[in-house]
PDB file of C-alpha atoms in Angstrom:
ATOM      1  CA  UNK Q  13      85.109  73.347 144.036  1.00 58.00           C
ATOM      2  CA  UNK Q  14      81.804  72.142 142.665  1.00 70.00           C
ATOM      3  CA  UNK Q  15      80.074  74.615 140.404  1.00 71.00           C
ATOM      4  CA  UNK Q  16      76.285  74.698 140.118  1.00 74.00           C
ATOM      5  CA  UNK Q  17      74.797  73.162 136.950  1.00 78.00           C
ATOM      6  CA  UNK Q  18      75.475  75.420 133.953  1.00 74.00           C
ATOM      7  CA  UNK Q  19      71.743  75.562 133.103  1.00 76.00           C
ATOM      8  CA  UNK Q  20      70.692  76.611 136.631  1.00 78.00           C
ATOM      9  CA  UNK Q  21      69.975  80.269 137.393  1.00 82.00           C
ATOM     10  CA  UNK Q  22      73.039  80.498 139.656  1.00 73.00           C
ATOM     11  CA  UNK Q  23      75.176  78.675 137.075  1.00 68.00           C
ATOM     12  CA  UNK Q  24      74.145  81.201 134.413  1.00 70.00           C
ATOM     13  CA  UNK Q  25      74.948  84.125 136.715  1.00 72.00           C
ATOM     14  CA  UNK Q  26      78.360  82.700 137.660  1.00 65.00           C
ATOM     15  CA  UNK Q  27      79.271  82.107 133.989  1.00 69.00           C
ATOM     16  CA  UNK Q  28      78.393  85.639 132.916  1.00 71.00           C
ATOM     17  CA  UNK Q  29      81.493  87.863 133.020  1.00 74.00           C
ATOM     18  CA  UNK Q  30      81.309  91.491 131.884  1.00 70.00           C
ATOM     19  CA  UNK Q  31      84.458  91.325 129.722  1.00 82.00           C
ATOM     20  CA  UNK Q  32      87.853  89.737 129.253  1.00 89.00           C
ATOM     21  CA  UNK Q  33      90.714  90.637 131.553  1.00 96.00           C
ATOM     22  CA  UNK Q  34      94.274  91.639 130.738  1.00 98.00           C
ATOM     23  CA  UNK Q  35      97.753  90.658 131.983  1.00 98.00           C
ATOM     24  CA  UNK Q  36      99.296  93.779 133.577  1.00 98.00           C
ATOM     25  CA  UNK Q  37     102.449  92.344 135.190  1.00 98.00           C
ATOM     26  CA  UNK Q  38     104.436  89.092 135.122  1.00 98.00           C
ATOM     27  CA  UNK Q  39     106.853  88.089 137.874  1.00 97.00           C
ATOM     28  CA  UNK Q  40     109.093  85.108 138.572  1.00 96.00           C
ATOM     29  CA  UNK Q  41     110.570  83.850 141.840  1.00 89.00           C
ATOM     30  CA  UNK Q  42     113.917  82.359 140.746  1.00 88.00           C
ATOM     31  CA  UNK Q  43     114.739  81.084 144.246  1.00 86.00           C
ATOM     32  CA  UNK Q  44     113.498  81.163 147.819  1.00 82.00           C
ATOM     33  CA  UNK Q  45     113.936  84.482 149.656  1.00 82.00           C
ATOM     34  CA  UNK Q  46     115.004  86.501 146.613  1.00 89.00           C
ATOM     35  CA  UNK Q  47     113.093  89.412 145.059  1.00 91.00           C
ATOM     36  CA  UNK Q  48     110.626  88.743 142.264  1.00 93.00           C
ATOM     37  CA  UNK Q  49     111.861  89.491 138.761  1.00 96.00           C
ATOM     38  CA  UNK Q  50     109.479  91.322 136.444  1.00 97.00           C
ATOM     39  CA  UNK Q  51     109.458  90.000 132.873  1.00 97.00           C
ATOM     40  CA  UNK Q  52     107.551  90.845 129.694  1.00 98.00           C
ATOM     41  CA  UNK Q  53     106.800  87.242 128.770  1.00 98.00           C
ATOM     42  CA  UNK Q  54     107.108  83.760 130.203  1.00 97.00           C
ATOM     43  CA  UNK Q  55     106.654  80.161 129.118  1.00 97.00           C
ATOM     44  CA  UNK Q  56     104.070  78.079 131.016  1.00 96.00           C
ATOM     45  CA  UNK Q  57     104.791  74.340 131.141  1.00 94.00           C
ATOM     46  CA  UNK Q  58     101.872  71.880 130.869  1.00 93.00           C
ATOM     47  CA  UNK Q  59     101.217  70.296 134.268  1.00 90.00           C
ATOM     48  CA  UNK Q  60     104.047  72.308 135.823  1.00 90.00           C
ATOM     49  CA  UNK Q  61     104.902  75.927 136.413  1.00 92.00           C
ATOM     50  CA  UNK Q  62     106.548  78.892 134.723  1.00 95.00           C
ATOM     51  CA  UNK Q  63     110.069  78.584 133.293  1.00 94.00           C
ATOM     52  CA  UNK Q  64     112.441  80.584 135.478  1.00 92.00           C
ATOM     53  CA  UNK Q  65     110.212  80.357 138.539  1.00 90.00           C
ATOM     54  CA  UNK Q  66     111.371  78.339 141.534  1.00 80.00           C
ATOM     55  CA  UNK Q  67     108.237  76.187 141.221  1.00 68.00           C
ATOM     56  CA  UNK Q  68     108.912  75.277 137.556  1.00 67.00           C
ATOM     57  CA  UNK Q  69     109.234  71.547 138.189  1.00 58.00           C
ATOM     58  CA  UNK Q  70     106.327  71.249 140.600  1.00 61.00           C
ATOM     59  CA  UNK Q  71     102.990  69.988 139.435  1.00 58.00           C
ATOM     60  CA  UNK Q  72      99.512  70.287 140.721  1.00 64.00           C
ATOM     61  CA  UNK Q  73      97.072  73.007 141.496  1.00 70.00           C
ATOM     62  CA  UNK Q  74      99.573  75.818 142.046  1.00 77.00           C
ATOM     63  CA  UNK Q  75     101.407  75.968 138.717  1.00 89.00           C
ATOM     64  CA  UNK Q  76     100.751  79.686 138.470  1.00 95.00           C
ATOM     65  CA  UNK Q  77      99.448  82.319 140.871  1.00 94.00           C
ATOM     66  CA  UNK Q  78      97.362  85.345 139.913  1.00 97.00           C
ATOM     67  CA  UNK Q  79      96.229  88.445 141.748  1.00 97.00           C
ATOM     68  CA  UNK Q  80      93.698  91.039 140.687  1.00 97.00           C
ATOM     69  CA  UNK Q  81      95.101  94.501 139.894  1.00 98.00           C
ATOM     70  CA  UNK Q  82      92.005  96.134 141.369  1.00 97.00           C
ATOM     71  CA  UNK Q  83      92.860  94.588 144.755  1.00 97.00           C
ATOM     72  CA  UNK Q  84      96.317  96.183 145.018  1.00 97.00           C
ATOM     73  CA  UNK Q  85      94.944  99.564 146.208  1.00 97.00           C
ATOM     74  CA  UNK Q  86      92.716  97.741 148.712  1.00 96.00           C
ATOM     75  CA  UNK Q  87      95.690  95.810 150.121  1.00 97.00           C
ATOM     76  CA  UNK Q  88      97.666  99.070 150.283  1.00 97.00           C
ATOM     77  CA  UNK Q  89      94.888 100.867 152.140  1.00 96.00           C
ATOM     78  CA  UNK Q  90      94.315  98.013 154.583  1.00 96.00           C
ATOM     79  CA  UNK Q  91      98.039  97.752 155.347  1.00 96.00           C
ATOM     80  CA  UNK Q  92      98.534 101.511 155.731  1.00 96.00           C
ATOM     81  CA  UNK Q  93     100.480 102.181 152.522  1.00 96.00           C
ATOM     82  CA  UNK Q  94      99.844 104.627 149.700  1.00 96.00           C
ATOM     83  CA  UNK Q  95     100.596 101.887 147.151  1.00 96.00           C
ATOM     84  CA  UNK Q  96     101.806  98.299 147.032  1.00 96.00           C
ATOM     85  CA  UNK Q  97     104.156  97.016 144.336  1.00 95.00           C
ATOM     86  CA  UNK Q  98     103.059  93.745 142.750  1.00 94.00           C
ATOM     87  CA  UNK Q  99     106.481  92.168 143.297  1.00 95.00           C
ATOM     88  CA  UNK Q 100     106.247  92.182 147.098  1.00 94.00           C
ATOM     89  CA  UNK Q 101     103.009  90.160 147.000  1.00 94.00           C
ATOM     90  CA  UNK Q 102     104.867  87.277 145.250  1.00 92.00           C
ATOM     91  CA  UNK Q 103     102.193  86.335 142.705  1.00 94.00           C
ATOM     92  CA  UNK Q 104     103.165  85.433 139.132  1.00 96.00           C
ATOM     93  CA  UNK Q 105     100.573  87.486 137.291  1.00 98.00           C
ATOM     94  CA  UNK Q 106      98.654  90.667 137.980  1.00 98.00           C
ATOM     95  CA  UNK Q 107      95.490  90.783 135.883  1.00 98.00           C
ATOM     96  CA  UNK Q 108      92.856  93.473 135.521  1.00 98.00           C
ATOM     97  CA  UNK Q 109      89.347  93.740 134.200  1.00 96.00           C
ATOM     98  CA  UNK Q 110      87.613  90.633 135.530  1.00 94.00           C
ATOM     99  CA  UNK Q 111      86.962  89.137 138.967  1.00 94.00           C
ATOM    100  CA  UNK Q 112      89.452  86.307 139.524  1.00 95.00           C
ATOM    101  CA  UNK Q 113      87.119  84.636 142.010  1.00 92.00           C
ATOM    102  CA  UNK Q 114      84.823  83.906 139.046  1.00 94.00           C
ATOM    103  CA  UNK Q 115      87.571  81.710 137.534  1.00 96.00           C
ATOM    104  CA  UNK Q 116      87.808  79.372 140.518  1.00 94.00           C
ATOM    105  CA  UNK Q 117      86.790  75.901 139.375  1.00 93.00           C
ATOM    106  CA  UNK Q 118      86.713  77.018 135.728  1.00 94.00           C
ATOM    107  CA  UNK Q 119      88.980  76.828 132.711  1.00 96.00           C
ATOM    108  CA  UNK Q 120      90.268  79.999 131.119  1.00 97.00           C
ATOM    109  CA  UNK Q 121      92.862  81.138 128.612  1.00 98.00           C
ATOM    110  CA  UNK Q 122      95.636  83.639 128.863  1.00 98.00           C
ATOM    111  CA  UNK Q 123      96.918  84.066 125.338  1.00 93.00           C
ATOM    112  CA  UNK Q 124      97.233  80.500 124.048  1.00 94.00           C
ATOM    113  CA  UNK Q 125      97.746  78.969 127.537  1.00 98.00           C
ATOM    114  CA  UNK Q 126      94.867  76.937 128.981  1.00 98.00           C
ATOM    115  CA  UNK Q 127      94.512  77.183 132.764  1.00 97.00           C
ATOM    116  CA  UNK Q 128      92.133  75.869 135.387  1.00 96.00           C
ATOM    117  CA  UNK Q 129      91.427  77.911 138.511  1.00 96.00           C
ATOM    118  CA  UNK Q 130      92.007  75.541 141.425  1.00 94.00           C
ATOM    119  CA  UNK Q 131      91.970  77.409 144.718  1.00 94.00           C
ATOM    120  CA  UNK Q 132      92.271  80.718 146.521  1.00 93.00           C
ATOM    121  CA  UNK Q 133      95.854  81.944 146.796  1.00 92.00           C
ATOM    122  CA  UNK Q 134      95.877  82.700 150.494  1.00 91.00           C
ATOM    123  CA  UNK Q 135      98.570  84.989 151.924  1.00 90.00           C
ATOM    124  CA  UNK Q 136     101.533  83.558 153.766  1.00 86.00           C
ATOM    125  CA  UNK Q 137     103.221  84.760 156.946  1.00 86.00           C
ATOM    126  CA  UNK Q 138     105.826  86.591 154.823  1.00 87.00           C
ATOM    127  CA  UNK Q 139     103.239  89.321 154.254  1.00 91.00           C
ATOM    128  CA  UNK Q 140     103.826  90.498 157.836  1.00 92.00           C
ATOM    129  CA  UNK Q 141     107.367  91.451 156.806  1.00 90.00           C
ATOM    130  CA  UNK Q 142     106.494  92.659 153.298  1.00 92.00           C
ATOM    131  CA  UNK Q 143     103.563  94.863 154.355  1.00 94.00           C
ATOM    132  CA  UNK Q 144     104.279  95.383 158.047  1.00 94.00           C
ATOM    133  CA  UNK Q 145     102.249  94.340 161.093  1.00 95.00           C
ATOM    134  CA  UNK Q 146      98.788  93.231 159.984  1.00 94.00           C
ATOM    135  CA  UNK Q 147      99.951  92.604 156.412  1.00 93.00           C
ATOM    136  CA  UNK Q 148      98.722  89.022 156.500  1.00 93.00           C
ATOM    137  CA  UNK Q 149      95.215  90.149 157.436  1.00 95.00           C
ATOM    138  CA  UNK Q 150      95.310  93.019 154.922  1.00 94.00           C
ATOM    139  CA  UNK Q 151      95.670  90.409 152.164  1.00 94.00           C
ATOM    140  CA  UNK Q 152      93.026  87.968 153.411  1.00 95.00           C
ATOM    141  CA  UNK Q 153      90.310  87.728 150.796  1.00 91.00           C
ATOM    142  CA  UNK Q 154      92.511  89.568 148.277  1.00 94.00           C
ATOM    143  CA  UNK Q 155      95.314  87.037 147.749  1.00 93.00           C
ATOM    144  CA  UNK Q 156      94.196  85.948 144.308  1.00 95.00           C
ATOM    145  CA  UNK Q 157      93.895  82.583 142.592  1.00 96.00           C
ATOM    146  CA  UNK Q 158      96.042  79.499 142.061  1.00 94.00           C
ATOM    147  CA  UNK Q 159      95.740  77.750 138.708  1.00 96.00           C
ATOM    148  CA  UNK Q 160      96.854  74.534 137.080  1.00 95.00           C
ATOM    149  CA  UNK Q 161      98.496  74.748 133.643  1.00 95.00           C
ATOM    150  CA  UNK Q 162      96.444  72.430 131.419  1.00 96.00           C
ATOM    151  CA  UNK Q 163      98.079  73.404 128.097  1.00 97.00           C
ATOM    152  CA  UNK Q 164     101.343  75.318 128.158  1.00 96.00           C
ATOM    153  CA  UNK Q 165     102.582  78.118 125.939  1.00 97.00           C
ATOM    154  CA  UNK Q 166     103.710  81.706 126.111  1.00 98.00           C
ATOM    155  CA  UNK Q 167     102.144  84.413 128.273  1.00 98.00           C
ATOM    156  CA  UNK Q 168     102.872  88.052 127.388  1.00 98.00           C
ATOM    157  CA  UNK Q 169     102.119  91.400 128.985  1.00 98.00           C
ATOM    158  CA  UNK Q 170      98.814  92.618 127.587  1.00 98.00           C
ATOM    159  CA  UNK Q 171      97.447  89.126 126.820  1.00 98.00           C
ATOM    160  CA  UNK Q 172      93.718  88.691 127.239  1.00 98.00           C
ATOM    161  CA  UNK Q 173      92.357  86.622 130.143  1.00 98.00           C
ATOM    162  CA  UNK Q 174      89.232  84.883 128.852  1.00 97.00           C
ATOM    163  CA  UNK Q 175      86.900  82.553 130.753  1.00 95.00           C
ATOM    164  CA  UNK Q 176      85.812  79.545 128.710  1.00 93.00           C
ATOM    165  CA  UNK Q 177      82.219  78.334 128.569  1.00 87.00           C
ATOM    166  CA  UNK Q 178      81.421  75.408 130.861  1.00 74.00           C
TER     167      UNK Q 178
END
């Protein structure tokens, strides 16, 4: 994703976030087709994934997946549920307080971990089973963000999510 020049009017608007976010939930997928495991902290590996997650050894743009806490009620409403548990959506982190879409193409920190937002985290066909018929479409536009781990470290519940200046 190409961002507008930082000194342009649009660049200034896109860089202006109202506040830092916060890590609300951390989950790991230890293997394919097993439930997510909620944890209080996790180690992010530079250029890789999260220790204990089935994608630990993989590299690239999907080292970690994030979803916005404020979107969980929207997904629930659109899929006909009163609430949706973070674990069934299969993202690694649930964060609140800032729009994840604003981190796409940007670097940001969670605790001491440096990340780069790489792409939308689109839903997969498994959401039809997890949320019921129409679950895939209920998540479209609300699936979150994929990020590359630039500098690893520990991520804890309650850590701040802070966008870095361009």
